[in-house]
């Protein structure tokens, strides 16, 4: 599978052997701003990592609260 933002130019090489199978779909994030999406992704990555290492702690709960509040702030319905 190849996934990329639609802002990137791309090209498709000719099939020289076998058959090309293609399925095209689009995904739209509810968080429009790319920087905000990146921040949420990084915060969520840290959150999961801390939970794997230390379990449910006060710091983990605080990160969850911050993550949820940012999602509520940035999500467009």
Backbone as ProteinMPNN parsed JSONL, in Angstrom:
{"seq_chain_A": "XXXXXXXXXXXXXXXXXXXXXXXXXXXXXXXXXXXXXXXXXXXXXXXXXXXXXXXXXXXXXXXXXXXXXXXXXXXXX", "coords_chain_A": {"N_chain_A": [[0.84, -1.165, 0.0], [0.454, 2.215, -0.726], [0.535, 5.308, 0.747], [-0.099, 8.725, 0.78], [-0.04, 12.299, 1.22], [-2.362, 14.312, -0.606], [-1.223, 16.54, -1.677], [1.209, 15.954, -2.778], [3.059, 15.443, -5.728], [3.039, 12.7, -8.017], [3.944, 9.738, -9.851], [3.167, 6.99, -12.001], [4.765, 4.039, -12.7], [5.212, 2.133, -15.714], [3.735, -1.122, -16.058], [5.721, -3.879, -16.333], [5.712, -6.546, -16.076], [3.459, -9.053, -15.071], [0.423, -8.066, -13.344], [-1.188, -4.998, -12.665], [-2.868, -4.077, -9.817], [-5.242, -1.903, -8.546], [-6.539, 0.128, -6.02], [-8.309, 2.899, -5.155], [-8.666, 5.408, -2.772], [-9.812, 7.949, -0.496], [-8.891, 9.763, 2.411], [-9.962, 11.786, 5.011], [-8.87, 13.91, 7.467], [-10.185, 14.824, 10.632], [-8.901, 16.793, 11.897], [-7.786, 19.555, 10.602], [-5.399, 21.128, 10.259], [-2.042, 20.489, 9.417], [0.195, 20.731, 11.174], [-1.016, 20.681, 13.689], [-2.084, 18.078, 13.6], [0.306, 16.621, 13.536], [1.412, 17.3, 16.037], [-0.528, 16.143, 17.742], [-0.19, 13.445, 17.021], [2.484, 12.966, 17.864], [2.272, 13.503, 20.62], [0.446, 11.509, 21.333], [1.975, 9.25, 20.73], [4.029, 9.425, 22.651], [2.443, 9.225, 24.913], [1.402, 6.58, 24.716], [3.814, 5.175, 24.855], [4.763, 5.832, 27.437], [2.738, 4.634, 28.952], [3.14, 1.934, 28.322], [5.643, 1.53, 29.521], [5.338, 2.342, 32.246], [2.74, 2.014, 33.082], [-0.517, 3.021, 34.299], [-0.28, 6.176, 35.445], [-0.092, 9.258, 37.373], [1.083, 11.164, 35.71], [0.621, 10.019, 33.204], [-2.186, 10.139, 33.144], [-2.485, 12.945, 33.109], [-1.315, 13.567, 30.624], [-3.169, 12.263, 28.985], [-5.426, 13.826, 29.479], [-4.591, 16.326, 28.459], [-4.185, 15.617, 25.765], [-6.816, 14.84, 25.013], [-8.158, 17.277, 25.395], [-6.891, 18.901, 23.481], [-7.645, 17.556, 21.153], [-10.432, 17.967, 21.241], [-10.391, 20.747, 20.956], [-9.275, 21.144, 18.382], [-10.594, 19.521, 16.497], [-12.683, 19.391, 13.679], [-16.032, 19.273, 13.1]], "CA_chain_A": [[0.0, 0.0, 0.0], [1.141, 3.5, -0.753], [-0.326, 6.364, 1.268], [0.603, 9.999, 0.771], [-0.942, 13.451, 1.132], [-2.709, 14.643, -1.99], [-0.444, 17.686, -2.161], [2.432, 15.467, -3.409], [3.007, 14.938, -7.091], [3.526, 11.329, -8.123], [3.748, 9.152, -11.171], [3.02, 5.54, -11.966], [5.636, 3.399, -13.68], [4.534, 1.11, -16.516], [3.839, -2.518, -15.621], [6.524, -4.631, -17.306], [5.495, -7.967, -15.829], [2.355, -9.267, -14.143], [-0.786, -7.251, -13.438], [-1.306, -3.945, -11.657], [-4.164, -3.974, -9.163], [-5.31, -0.574, -7.95], [-7.716, 0.565, -5.259], [-8.092, 4.308, -4.827], [-9.569, 5.922, -1.755], [-9.367, 9.178, 0.139], [-9.126, 9.866, 3.843], [-9.931, 13.181, 5.443], [-8.709, 14.042, 8.908], [-11.058, 15.808, 11.273], [-8.007, 17.873, 12.313], [-7.387, 20.076, 9.291], [-4.047, 21.689, 10.223], [-1.013, 19.45, 9.481], [1.018, 20.878, 12.38], [-1.822, 20.198, 14.813], [-2.117, 16.608, 13.486], [1.623, 16.11, 13.924], [1.524, 17.433, 17.492], [-1.376, 15.114, 18.347], [0.45, 12.154, 16.795], [3.655, 12.849, 18.732], [1.79, 13.42, 21.997], [-0.148, 10.183, 21.497], [3.079, 8.291, 20.726], [4.648, 9.506, 23.983], [1.449, 8.728, 25.866], [1.405, 5.118, 24.648], [5.12, 4.699, 25.317], [4.792, 5.927, 28.901], [1.834, 3.625, 29.509], [3.8, 0.632, 28.186], [6.756, 1.449, 30.464], [5.031, 2.596, 33.655], [1.335, 1.8, 33.392], [-1.354, 4.204, 34.552], [0.299, 7.039, 36.47], [-0.643, 10.622, 37.345], [1.609, 11.826, 34.515], [-0.117, 9.454, 32.068], [-3.524, 10.731, 33.173], [-2.369, 14.336, 32.691], [-1.12, 13.549, 29.171], [-4.459, 11.901, 28.381], [-6.286, 15.002, 29.593], [-4.102, 17.323, 27.501], [-4.467, 15.087, 24.433], [-8.259, 14.924, 24.779], [-8.531, 18.686, 25.272], [-6.421, 19.39, 22.18], [-8.518, 16.968, 20.134], [-11.701, 18.719, 21.282], [-10.137, 22.106, 20.467], [-8.877, 21.198, 16.977], [-11.418, 18.714, 15.596], [-13.771, 20.063, 12.973], [-17.108, 18.297, 12.922]], "C_chain_A": [[0.887, 1.23, 0.0], [0.143, 4.55, -0.279], [0.489, 7.649, 1.282], [-0.417, 11.121, 0.726], [-1.184, 13.826, -0.322], [-1.947, 15.844, -2.533], [0.826, 17.246, -2.889], [2.17, 15.021, -4.845], [3.558, 13.517, -7.108], [3.359, 10.874, -9.569], [3.701, 7.638, -11.0], [3.883, 4.953, -13.069], [4.846, 2.345, -14.471], [4.747, -0.287, -15.91], [4.606, -3.273, -16.704], [6.327, -6.132, -17.165], [4.337, -8.107, -14.851], [1.209, -8.288, -14.381], [-0.763, -6.191, -12.338], [-2.736, -3.97, -11.124], [-4.188, -2.652, -8.404], [-6.63, -0.404, -7.204], [-7.429, 1.991, -4.818], [-9.13, 4.722, -3.797], [-8.996, 7.206, -1.185], [-9.727, 9.12, 1.613], [-9.035, 11.339, 4.207], [-9.853, 13.218, 6.963], [-9.696, 15.066, 9.443], [-10.233, 16.963, 11.84], [-7.355, 18.398, 11.033], [-5.914, 20.484, 9.231], [-2.992, 20.582, 10.367], [-0.135, 19.528, 10.731], [0.26, 20.371, 13.598], [-1.914, 18.671, 14.789], [-0.795, 16.002, 13.933], [1.813, 16.19, 15.435], [0.684, 16.377, 18.207], [-0.748, 13.733, 18.195], [1.631, 11.952, 17.741], [3.252, 12.726, 20.198], [1.195, 12.041, 22.272], [0.924, 9.098, 21.525], [3.76, 8.258, 22.09], [3.716, 8.917, 25.034], [1.428, 7.196, 25.887], [2.708, 4.533, 25.168], [5.209, 4.732, 26.843], [3.885, 4.886, 29.546], [2.465, 2.235, 29.44], [4.908, 0.455, 29.223], [6.322, 1.469, 31.921], [3.585, 2.32, 34.047], [0.617, 3.116, 33.63], [-0.783, 4.989, 35.73], [-0.396, 8.401, 36.421], [-0.185, 11.371, 36.102], [0.878, 11.325, 33.259], [-1.512, 10.064, 31.995], [-3.505, 12.186, 32.713], [-2.162, 14.432, 31.179], [-2.419, 13.21, 28.448], [-5.41, 13.09, 28.385], [-5.889, 16.061, 28.568], [-4.431, 16.882, 26.078], [-5.953, 15.247, 24.101], [-8.706, 16.377, 24.61], [-8.079, 19.277, 23.942], [-7.271, 18.82, 21.049], [-9.839, 17.732, 20.085], [-11.532, 20.127, 20.707], [-9.965, 22.137, 18.945], [-9.766, 20.429, 16.007], [-12.517, 19.561, 14.984], [-14.83, 19.009, 12.663], [-17.887, 18.593, 11.672]], "O_chain_A": [[1.933, 1.268, 0.647], [-0.954, 4.671, -0.825], [1.631, 7.662, 1.741], [-1.535, 10.927, 0.25], [-0.302, 13.67, -1.167], [-2.02, 16.133, -3.727], [1.465, 18.064, -3.551], [1.198, 14.323, -5.133], [4.433, 13.171, -6.315], [2.72, 11.538, -10.385], [4.139, 7.093, -9.987], [3.749, 5.323, -14.236], [3.915, 1.739, -13.94], [5.795, -0.582, -15.335], [4.184, -3.303, -17.86], [6.731, -6.901, -18.038], [4.252, -7.342, -13.89], [1.048, -7.753, -15.478], [-0.359, -6.47, -11.209], [-3.695, -3.893, -11.893], [-3.236, -2.33, -7.692], [-7.696, -0.756, -7.71], [-6.411, 2.253, -4.177], [-10.317, 4.425, -3.933], [-7.818, 7.506, -1.378], [-10.724, 8.517, 2.009], [-8.134, 12.047, 3.759], [-10.681, 12.622, 7.653], [-10.001, 16.055, 8.777], [-10.788, 17.994, 12.221], [-6.478, 17.751, 10.461], [-5.247, 20.204, 8.235], [-3.036, 19.815, 11.329], [0.239, 18.495, 11.286], [0.84, 19.699, 14.451], [-1.831, 18.033, 15.838], [-0.777, 14.987, 14.628], [2.32, 15.25, 16.046], [1.144, 15.78, 19.181], [-0.77, 12.936, 19.132], [1.766, 10.891, 18.35], [3.832, 11.93, 20.936], [1.422, 11.471, 23.339], [0.796, 8.126, 22.268], [4.037, 7.183, 22.622], [4.153, 8.198, 25.933], [1.436, 6.588, 26.958], [2.703, 3.507, 25.848], [5.673, 3.776, 27.464], [4.234, 4.317, 30.581], [2.345, 1.449, 30.38], [5.096, -0.643, 29.748], [6.853, 0.722, 32.742], [3.243, 2.386, 35.228], [1.079, 4.181, 33.218], [-0.802, 4.521, 36.869], [-1.197, 8.66, 35.523], [-0.956, 12.123, 35.505], [0.558, 12.109, 32.365], [-1.969, 10.458, 30.922], [-4.412, 12.618, 32.002], [-2.765, 15.283, 30.524], [-2.731, 13.803, 27.416], [-6.115, 13.33, 27.405], [-6.745, 16.627, 27.889], [-4.904, 17.684, 25.273], [-6.302, 15.736, 23.026], [-9.551, 16.667, 23.763], [-8.803, 20.069, 23.34], [-7.582, 19.528, 20.091], [-10.308, 18.102, 19.009], [-12.434, 20.638, 20.043], [-10.456, 23.055, 18.288], [-9.697, 20.665, 14.801], [-13.187, 20.338, 15.664], [-14.545, 17.986, 12.041], [-18.836, 17.877, 11.352]]}, "name": "protein", "num_of_chains": 1, "seq": "XXXXXXXXXXXXXXXXXXXXXXXXXXXXXXXXXXXXXXXXXXXXXXXXXXXXXXXXXXXXXXXXXXXXXXXXXXXXX"}
